[in-house]
C-alpha cells in the first residue's frame, strides 16, 4: 500500500524493468528443447508421482534437488529436517532417493538468500547422476562494450577467463565455437562435441531473447560426454510478447514476506513511471488475515500526508477475498478521506471484486498494475 504524491524530475527515464527468475528444472527444459545435452530428469510434487515417473529410470547414481528460486541452495538446510538431507541429496539407492522426497516436499528450506522462515518446497527434481571428470564454465551474454553478444569461457570455474565477441548479424561461426571449446581445454572427440554444445547455447540465447545464459558447470564426464549440469538464464522483459511460453513460468510466490520486494519494487517503479513519487509501503505477507489488512489500512491512512492509497494484490499465496474483506471493514470503521485504488489478481479474485462492488464505497479498481498506478497518480490533487 502506497502514498503517491508529487512529480518526478523530467530527466528521469521512464523505463520499467522486471526480473524473470526460473527454477533449475525450467532452465533444463529450455535447454533440452533447444537440443542441448542435459542428464535425464523428472519433476514431481509427491512420492507417488516420483514412483510413476521413475519407472523408466535404470540403475544410476541419483540426484534429488529441491526446487526453489532462492540462491545458495547447495548449502541450504530444511527446518526440522532429517540429518543428511539438504537441498541436494545424492545416492545410488533408488529407494533412498524416493524416501528423500518425503523429507523435502512440504518442508521449508533456509538458504543464505531466504529469511529465517525459509521457503516452502513444492517441487523436487530427480536427475540421473553425472560422473563428472572435469568442470568448466561458459556463458553467453549481452555486452555493453561490444554492443552485442559475447561468450565468456573459463576452463576452471572462473580462472583464466576468455571472452569472444559474436557478430549478431553473422551469428557464431564453427571456427569461433571450436576456439571456445579449445579455451575450455576440451580435446580429441570431445572438442567437436563441446563446440556443438556451445553453438547450440548461442542459438538458444538468440532464439529466446535472453540477456544471459550461464552454464555452471559445463562438464566433461568420465564416459567421454559433455553435459550442461546447471543453468541460469535472464531474459529481455520487452520480448515477453514473443516469449509467452517462457514468461508463463513467472511466479511471484517466493517474494520476501518481510520486505515485500516481490510486489513492492515493480509497484513503486510503475508509480514513478506515471509521474508519481511513492513514499512508503506495507507488505502484509502470504499468511495475512482480515485483521492484519484492517490494521495495515489504519496505519497507512493515519498519516495526514497521505494523498492516495494503492493496494496491489497478487493472490498466489494470499486469498484476494481476504484482502477485500479487510479493506471494506477498515473503510467502514475508519472512513476514507483520500482516493483508494485496488488492483487484484489470483486466488478468488472474482469474489474479491464482488465484495468491493457490494460495499458501496468509492474504491477505484484496476485490471492490471499499470492501470492501477496510472489511476493512483491521476487521482492526486492538482
Short mmCIF file of C-alpha atoms in Angstrom, two decimals:
data_model
loop_
_atom_site.label_atom_id
_atom_site.label_comp_id
_atom_site.label_asym_id
_atom_site.label_seq_id
_atom_site.Cartn_x
_atom_site.Cartn_y
_atom_site.Cartn_z
CA UNK A 1 0.00 0.00 0.00
CA UNK A 2 1.47 3.30 -1.08
CA UNK A 3 1.22 7.05 -0.79
CA UNK A 4 1.87 8.67 -4.16
CA UNK A 5 2.47 12.40 -4.41
CA UNK A 6 4.48 14.96 -6.34
CA UNK A 7 6.21 14.77 -9.70
CA UNK A 8 9.42 13.24 -10.95
CA UNK A 9 12.25 15.20 -12.46
CA UNK A 10 11.90 15.43 -16.23
CA UNK A 11 15.39 13.99 -16.56
CA UNK A 12 14.34 10.68 -15.05
CA UNK A 13 13.96 7.95 -17.65
CA UNK A 14 10.51 6.41 -17.74
CA UNK A 15 11.51 2.76 -18.06
CA UNK A 16 10.17 -0.34 -16.40
CA UNK A 17 12.20 -3.44 -15.60
CA UNK A 18 11.10 -6.80 -14.30
CA UNK A 19 13.18 -9.78 -13.34
CA UNK A 20 12.09 -13.21 -14.54
CA UNK A 21 13.68 -15.95 -12.47
CA UNK A 22 13.49 -19.59 -13.49
CA UNK A 23 13.84 -22.65 -11.35
CA UNK A 24 16.52 -25.15 -12.33
CA UNK A 25 14.13 -27.65 -13.92
CA UNK A 26 12.59 -24.89 -16.04
CA UNK A 27 16.01 -23.88 -17.36
CA UNK A 28 16.76 -27.53 -18.09
CA UNK A 29 13.50 -27.87 -20.02
CA UNK A 30 14.52 -24.91 -22.20
CA UNK A 31 18.00 -26.37 -22.76
CA UNK A 32 16.53 -29.73 -23.73
CA UNK A 33 14.04 -28.15 -26.11
CA UNK A 34 16.89 -26.43 -27.95
CA UNK A 35 18.98 -29.57 -28.34
CA UNK A 36 21.46 -29.01 -25.53
CA UNK A 37 22.73 -32.00 -23.56
CA UNK A 38 21.22 -32.40 -20.10
CA UNK A 39 21.02 -35.52 -17.98
CA UNK A 40 17.66 -37.29 -17.76
CA UNK A 41 15.36 -35.71 -15.15
CA UNK A 42 11.78 -35.55 -13.94
CA UNK A 43 9.95 -33.04 -11.73
CA UNK A 44 7.47 -34.22 -9.11
CA UNK A 45 5.34 -32.84 -6.29
CA UNK A 46 4.91 -36.06 -4.28
CA UNK A 47 6.44 -39.52 -3.84
CA UNK A 48 3.70 -41.37 -5.72
CA UNK A 49 4.28 -39.20 -8.76
CA UNK A 50 8.00 -39.89 -8.48
CA UNK A 51 7.47 -43.65 -8.38
CA UNK A 52 5.35 -43.44 -11.55
CA UNK A 53 7.79 -41.24 -13.45
CA UNK A 54 10.85 -43.17 -12.38
CA UNK A 55 9.72 -46.43 -13.96
CA UNK A 56 11.84 -45.52 -17.00
CA UNK A 57 14.98 -44.86 -14.94
CA UNK A 58 17.68 -47.51 -14.83
CA UNK A 59 20.17 -48.13 -12.05
CA UNK A 60 22.26 -44.97 -11.70
CA UNK A 61 23.51 -42.54 -9.16
CA UNK A 62 20.51 -40.36 -8.39
CA UNK A 63 20.44 -36.63 -7.66
CA UNK A 64 17.44 -35.25 -5.77
CA UNK A 65 17.11 -31.44 -5.72
CA UNK A 66 14.55 -29.24 -4.00
CA UNK A 67 13.28 -26.57 -6.41
CA UNK A 68 13.01 -23.01 -5.11
CA UNK A 69 14.05 -19.68 -6.61
CA UNK A 70 16.39 -18.54 -3.82
CA UNK A 71 20.13 -18.83 -4.39
CA UNK A 72 22.62 -20.54 -2.10
CA UNK A 73 20.61 -23.74 -2.35
CA UNK A 74 23.63 -26.06 -2.35
CA UNK A 75 24.22 -25.35 1.35
CA UNK A 76 20.54 -24.97 2.23
CA UNK A 77 19.06 -26.71 5.28
CA UNK A 78 15.50 -27.81 5.97
CA UNK A 79 13.76 -26.60 9.12
CA UNK A 80 13.34 -29.67 11.38
CA UNK A 81 14.72 -31.78 8.55
CA UNK A 82 16.37 -35.18 8.78
CA UNK A 83 20.13 -35.10 9.25
CA UNK A 84 21.94 -35.67 6.00
CA UNK A 85 19.06 -34.42 3.82
CA UNK A 86 19.79 -30.99 2.40
CA UNK A 87 18.60 -29.22 -0.70
CA UNK A 88 20.68 -31.65 -2.77
CA UNK A 89 20.74 -35.37 -1.97
CA UNK A 90 22.85 -37.87 -3.92
CA UNK A 91 22.54 -41.64 -3.62
CA UNK A 92 22.92 -44.84 -5.64
CA UNK A 93 19.86 -46.38 -3.99
CA UNK A 94 16.55 -45.68 -5.73
CA UNK A 95 14.55 -46.36 -2.57
CA UNK A 96 16.69 -43.86 -0.62
CA UNK A 97 16.13 -41.27 -3.35
CA UNK A 98 12.38 -41.85 -3.22
CA UNK A 99 12.37 -41.56 0.57
CA UNK A 100 14.21 -38.24 0.30
CA UNK A 101 11.17 -36.69 -1.34
CA UNK A 102 9.22 -37.04 1.90
CA UNK A 103 11.98 -35.06 3.60
CA UNK A 104 11.72 -32.23 1.08
CA UNK A 105 8.15 -31.75 -0.17
CA UNK A 106 6.18 -29.52 2.17
CA UNK A 107 9.24 -28.61 4.25
CA UNK A 108 10.74 -25.12 4.47
CA UNK A 109 14.24 -24.68 3.08
CA UNK A 110 16.54 -21.99 4.51
CA UNK A 111 19.44 -20.64 2.43
CA UNK A 112 21.65 -17.57 2.69
CA UNK A 113 19.18 -15.76 0.42
CA UNK A 114 15.96 -16.56 2.31
CA UNK A 115 14.56 -15.35 5.61
CA UNK A 116 14.87 -17.46 8.76
CA UNK A 117 11.41 -18.88 7.95
CA UNK A 118 12.77 -20.26 4.68
CA UNK A 119 10.77 -21.10 1.56
CA UNK A 120 8.31 -23.98 1.24
CA UNK A 121 9.39 -26.67 -1.23
CA UNK A 122 6.54 -27.80 -3.50
CA UNK A 123 8.54 -29.43 -6.30
CA UNK A 124 11.54 -31.72 -6.43
CA UNK A 125 13.71 -32.58 -9.42
CA UNK A 126 15.13 -36.09 -9.76
CA UNK A 127 18.00 -36.49 -12.19
CA UNK A 128 20.38 -39.22 -13.21
CA UNK A 129 23.79 -38.60 -11.72
CA UNK A 130 26.64 -37.49 -13.97
CA UNK A 131 30.11 -38.99 -13.47
CA UNK A 132 31.95 -35.69 -13.61
CA UNK A 133 35.61 -35.79 -14.63
CA UNK A 134 36.08 -32.06 -15.14
CA UNK A 135 34.03 -28.87 -14.72
CA UNK A 136 34.17 -25.76 -16.92
CA UNK A 137 32.20 -22.53 -17.15
CA UNK A 138 30.58 -20.90 -20.18
CA UNK A 139 28.10 -18.04 -20.53
CA UNK A 140 26.55 -16.09 -23.39
CA UNK A 141 25.52 -12.55 -22.52
CA UNK A 142 24.91 -9.11 -23.96
CA UNK A 143 27.96 -6.87 -23.66
CA UNK A 144 27.81 -3.07 -23.50
CA UNK A 145 31.35 -2.53 -24.77
CA UNK A 146 30.90 -4.54 -27.98
CA UNK A 147 27.18 -3.68 -28.24
CA UNK A 148 26.33 -7.32 -28.90
CA UNK A 149 26.64 -10.90 -27.65
CA UNK A 150 29.84 -12.18 -26.09
CA UNK A 151 30.77 -15.69 -24.96
CA UNK A 152 32.66 -15.85 -21.66
CA UNK A 153 34.50 -19.11 -21.02
CA UNK A 154 36.71 -20.48 -18.27
CA UNK A 155 38.28 -23.97 -18.10
CA UNK A 156 38.37 -23.89 -14.30
CA UNK A 157 35.24 -22.27 -12.91
CA UNK A 158 36.26 -18.63 -13.16
CA UNK A 159 40.03 -18.78 -13.66
CA UNK A 160 41.72 -17.78 -16.97
CA UNK A 161 38.57 -16.21 -18.42
CA UNK A 162 38.38 -15.74 -22.20
CA UNK A 163 35.78 -13.50 -23.87
CA UNK A 164 34.74 -13.96 -27.51
CA UNK A 165 32.55 -11.25 -29.11
CA UNK A 166 29.99 -12.57 -31.63
CA UNK A 167 28.67 -10.60 -34.60
CA UNK A 168 24.92 -10.76 -34.02
CA UNK A 169 24.23 -10.40 -37.74
CA UNK A 170 26.52 -13.29 -38.77
CA UNK A 171 25.96 -15.48 -35.73
CA UNK A 172 28.53 -17.81 -34.20
CA UNK A 173 30.84 -19.48 -36.74
CA UNK A 174 32.16 -23.04 -36.48
CA UNK A 175 35.64 -21.58 -36.05
CA UNK A 176 34.55 -19.48 -33.07
CA UNK A 177 32.81 -22.44 -31.46
CA UNK A 178 35.95 -24.59 -31.84
CA UNK A 179 38.15 -21.82 -30.40
CA UNK A 180 35.93 -21.51 -27.34
CA UNK A 181 35.95 -25.30 -26.89
CA UNK A 182 39.76 -25.22 -27.05
CA UNK A 183 39.82 -22.39 -24.50
CA UNK A 184 37.82 -24.71 -22.25
CA UNK A 185 40.54 -27.36 -22.77
CA UNK A 186 38.37 -29.98 -24.44
CA UNK A 187 40.41 -32.41 -26.53
CA UNK A 188 40.00 -35.24 -29.03
CA UNK A 189 36.45 -36.17 -29.98
CA UNK A 190 35.18 -34.04 -27.08
CA UNK A 191 36.45 -30.92 -28.84
CA UNK A 192 33.78 -31.25 -31.53
CA UNK A 193 31.11 -32.25 -29.00
CA UNK A 194 31.84 -29.22 -26.85
CA UNK A 195 31.87 -26.90 -29.89
CA UNK A 196 28.45 -28.23 -30.92
CA UNK A 197 27.13 -27.65 -27.40
CA UNK A 198 28.48 -24.08 -27.32
CA UNK A 199 26.91 -23.27 -30.68
CA UNK A 200 23.56 -24.62 -29.51
CA UNK A 201 23.78 -22.47 -26.40
CA UNK A 202 24.37 -19.39 -28.55
CA UNK A 203 21.45 -20.29 -30.83
CA UNK A 204 19.25 -20.74 -27.73
CA UNK A 205 20.39 -17.34 -26.42
CA UNK A 206 19.23 -15.64 -29.62
CA UNK A 207 16.03 -17.68 -30.02
CA UNK A 208 14.64 -16.93 -26.55
CA UNK A 209 15.64 -13.22 -26.42
CA UNK A 210 17.96 -13.89 -23.50
CA UNK A 211 20.28 -11.34 -21.93
CA UNK A 212 22.28 -14.11 -20.27
CA UNK A 213 22.59 -17.89 -20.50
CA UNK A 214 25.08 -19.18 -17.94
CA UNK A 215 26.13 -22.84 -17.73
CA UNK A 216 27.89 -23.60 -14.47
CA UNK A 217 29.16 -26.18 -14.84
CA UNK A 218 29.55 -27.43 -18.40
CA UNK A 219 31.14 -30.80 -17.65
CA UNK A 220 33.24 -33.49 -19.22
CA UNK A 221 32.22 -36.92 -17.94
CA UNK A 222 34.40 -39.94 -17.27
CA UNK A 223 32.46 -41.65 -20.06
CA UNK A 224 33.56 -39.05 -22.60
CA UNK A 225 30.44 -36.88 -22.90
CA UNK A 226 29.60 -33.19 -22.46
CA UNK A 227 26.67 -32.08 -20.29
CA UNK A 228 25.05 -28.82 -19.16
CA UNK A 229 24.60 -29.68 -15.49
CA UNK A 230 23.13 -26.41 -14.19
CA UNK A 231 21.95 -23.20 -15.82
CA UNK A 232 20.97 -19.64 -15.02
CA UNK A 233 19.03 -17.60 -17.54
CA UNK A 234 17.89 -13.99 -17.80
CA UNK A 235 15.55 -12.59 -20.44
CA UNK A 236 14.72 -9.28 -22.08
CA UNK A 237 11.39 -8.36 -20.50
CA UNK A 238 10.49 -6.28 -23.57
CA UNK A 239 10.33 -9.52 -25.56
CA UNK A 240 7.72 -11.11 -23.30
CA UNK A 241 5.09 -10.83 -26.05
CA UNK A 242 7.30 -13.04 -28.25
CA UNK A 243 8.33 -15.44 -25.47
CA UNK A 244 4.94 -16.17 -23.93
CA UNK A 245 5.80 -19.80 -23.13
CA UNK A 246 8.88 -18.78 -21.15
CA UNK A 247 7.26 -15.84 -19.35
CA UNK A 248 4.40 -18.14 -18.34
CA UNK A 249 6.92 -19.61 -15.88
CA UNK A 250 6.91 -16.31 -13.95
CA UNK A 251 5.78 -16.53 -10.34
CA UNK A 252 5.51 -14.00 -7.50
CA UNK A 253 5.01 -16.54 -4.73
CA UNK A 254 8.55 -16.59 -3.33
CA UNK A 255 8.99 -12.90 -2.53
CA UNK A 256 10.34 -11.99 0.89
CA UNK A 257 7.38 -11.63 3.29
CA UNK A 258 9.35 -9.14 5.40
CA UNK A 259 10.07 -6.52 2.78
CA UNK A 260 7.54 -7.33 0.10
CA UNK A 261 10.11 -6.74 -2.64
CA UNK A 262 8.36 -9.16 -4.97
CA UNK A 263 5.45 -6.75 -5.42
CA UNK A 264 6.73 -3.56 -3.82
CA UNK A 265 9.55 -2.83 -6.25
CA UNK A 266 7.58 -3.13 -9.51
CA UNK A 267 4.66 -1.24 -7.95
CA UNK A 268 6.89 1.66 -6.94
CA UNK A 269 8.61 1.59 -10.33
CA UNK A 270 5.27 1.98 -12.09
CA UNK A 271 4.17 4.80 -9.81
CA UNK A 272 7.34 6.64 -10.80
CA UNK A 273 6.81 5.76 -14.44
CA UNK A 274 3.44 7.53 -14.36
CA UNK A 275 4.84 10.64 -12.68
CA UNK A 276 4.20 9.95 -9.00
CA UNK A 277 6.53 9.50 -6.07
CA UNK A 278 5.98 6.51 -3.73
CA UNK A 279 6.66 7.41 -0.11
CA UNK A 280 6.33 4.08 1.68
CA UNK A 281 4.86 0.62 1.55
CA UNK A 282 3.45 -2.04 3.81
CA UNK A 283 3.51 -5.72 2.90
CA UNK A 284 1.01 -8.00 4.63
CA UNK A 285 2.62 -11.30 3.60
CA UNK A 286 1.18 -14.60 2.43
CA UNK A 287 -0.39 -15.58 5.78
CA UNK A 288 -2.44 -12.40 6.04
CA UNK A 289 -5.72 -12.20 7.97
CA UNK A 290 -8.60 -9.74 7.67
CA UNK A 291 -7.49 -8.16 10.95
CA UNK A 292 -3.97 -7.64 9.58
CA UNK A 293 -5.43 -5.92 6.49
CA UNK A 294 -7.58 -3.71 8.73
CA UNK A 295 -4.51 -2.60 10.69
CA UNK A 296 -2.49 -2.03 7.53
CA UNK A 297 -5.16 0.32 6.16
CA UNK A 298 -5.39 2.04 9.55
CA UNK A 299 -1.62 2.64 9.69
CA UNK A 300 -1.38 3.95 6.14
CA UNK A 301 -4.39 6.29 6.37
CA UNK A 302 -3.34 7.65 9.79
CA UNK A 303 -0.61 9.68 8.10
CA UNK A 304 -2.11 13.12 7.29
CA UNK A 305 0.31 13.49 4.37
CA UNK A 306 -1.24 10.56 2.51
CA UNK A 307 -2.79 11.68 -0.78
CA UNK A 308 -3.75 8.30 -2.24
CA UNK A 309 -3.58 4.65 -1.22
CA UNK A 310 -2.74 1.98 -3.80
CA UNK A 311 -3.34 -1.63 -2.84
CA UNK A 312 -1.70 -4.21 -5.08
CA UNK A 313 -2.72 -7.83 -4.54
CA UNK A 314 -1.25 -10.87 -6.25
CA UNK A 315 -3.13 -13.83 -4.83
CA UNK A 316 -0.65 -16.64 -5.28
CA UNK A 317 -0.46 -17.48 -1.58
CA UNK A 318 -2.86 -14.90 -0.20
CA UNK A 319 -6.62 -15.04 -0.83
CA UNK A 320 -7.84 -11.92 -2.66
CA UNK A 321 -11.22 -12.15 -0.91
CA UNK A 322 -9.49 -11.97 2.50
CA UNK A 323 -7.81 -8.71 1.47
CA UNK A 324 -11.06 -7.32 0.10
CA UNK A 325 -12.98 -8.07 3.31
CA UNK A 326 -10.22 -6.49 5.39
CA UNK A 327 -10.20 -3.34 3.25
CA UNK A 328 -14.01 -2.95 3.30
CA UNK A 329 -14.14 -3.43 7.08
CA UNK A 330 -11.38 -0.88 7.56
CA UNK A 331 -13.04 1.72 5.35
CA UNK A 332 -16.35 1.08 7.10
CA UNK A 333 -14.85 1.69 10.56
CA UNK A 334 -12.20 4.30 9.81
CA UNK A 335 -13.65 6.09 6.81
CA UNK A 336 -11.79 7.06 3.67
CA UNK A 337 -10.66 10.64 3.14
CA UNK A 338 -8.31 10.02 0.19
CA UNK A 339 -8.68 8.07 -3.06
CA UNK A 340 -8.01 4.33 -2.89
CA UNK A 341 -7.04 2.22 -5.89
CA UNK A 342 -7.05 -1.57 -5.78
CA UNK A 343 -5.58 -3.99 -8.29
CA UNK A 344 -6.13 -7.67 -7.52
CA UNK A 345 -5.23 -10.82 -9.38
CA UNK A 346 -5.07 -14.51 -8.46
CA UNK A 347 -6.91 -16.68 -5.96
CA UNK A 348 -10.62 -15.75 -5.56
CA UNK A 349 -10.16 -12.50 -7.48
CA UNK A 350 -13.78 -12.51 -8.75
CA UNK A 351 -15.12 -12.89 -5.21
CA UNK A 352 -12.87 -10.02 -4.11
CA UNK A 353 -14.18 -7.72 -6.83
CA UNK A 354 -17.78 -8.58 -5.88
CA UNK A 355 -17.08 -7.79 -2.21
CA UNK A 356 -15.75 -4.36 -3.11
CA UNK A 357 -18.61 -3.66 -5.52
CA UNK A 358 -21.25 -4.54 -2.92
CA UNK A 359 -19.56 -2.37 -0.28
CA UNK A 360 -20.94 0.81 -1.83
CA UNK A 361 -17.65 2.65 -1.20
CA UNK A 362 -15.95 4.68 -3.91
CA UNK A 363 -12.95 2.45 -4.42
CA UNK A 364 -11.21 2.60 -7.79
CA UNK A 365 -10.36 -0.77 -9.28
CA UNK A 366 -7.86 -1.68 -11.97
CA UNK A 367 -7.40 -4.73 -14.17
CA UNK A 368 -3.61 -4.62 -14.09
CA UNK A 369 -0.76 -2.95 -12.22
CA UNK A 370 -0.01 -0.40 -14.92
CA UNK A 371 -3.62 0.80 -14.91
CA UNK A 372 -3.63 0.92 -11.10
CA UNK A 373 -0.51 3.10 -10.96
CA UNK A 374 -1.92 5.45 -13.61
CA UNK A 375 -5.22 5.83 -11.72
CA UNK A 376 -3.43 6.43 -8.41
CA UNK A 377 -1.26 9.22 -9.85
CA UNK A 378 -4.13 10.84 -11.76
CA UNK A 379 -6.29 10.90 -8.61
CA UNK A 380 -3.82 13.16 -6.76
CA UNK A 381 -4.85 16.75 -6.03
CA UNK A 382 -3.74 19.11 -8.79
#
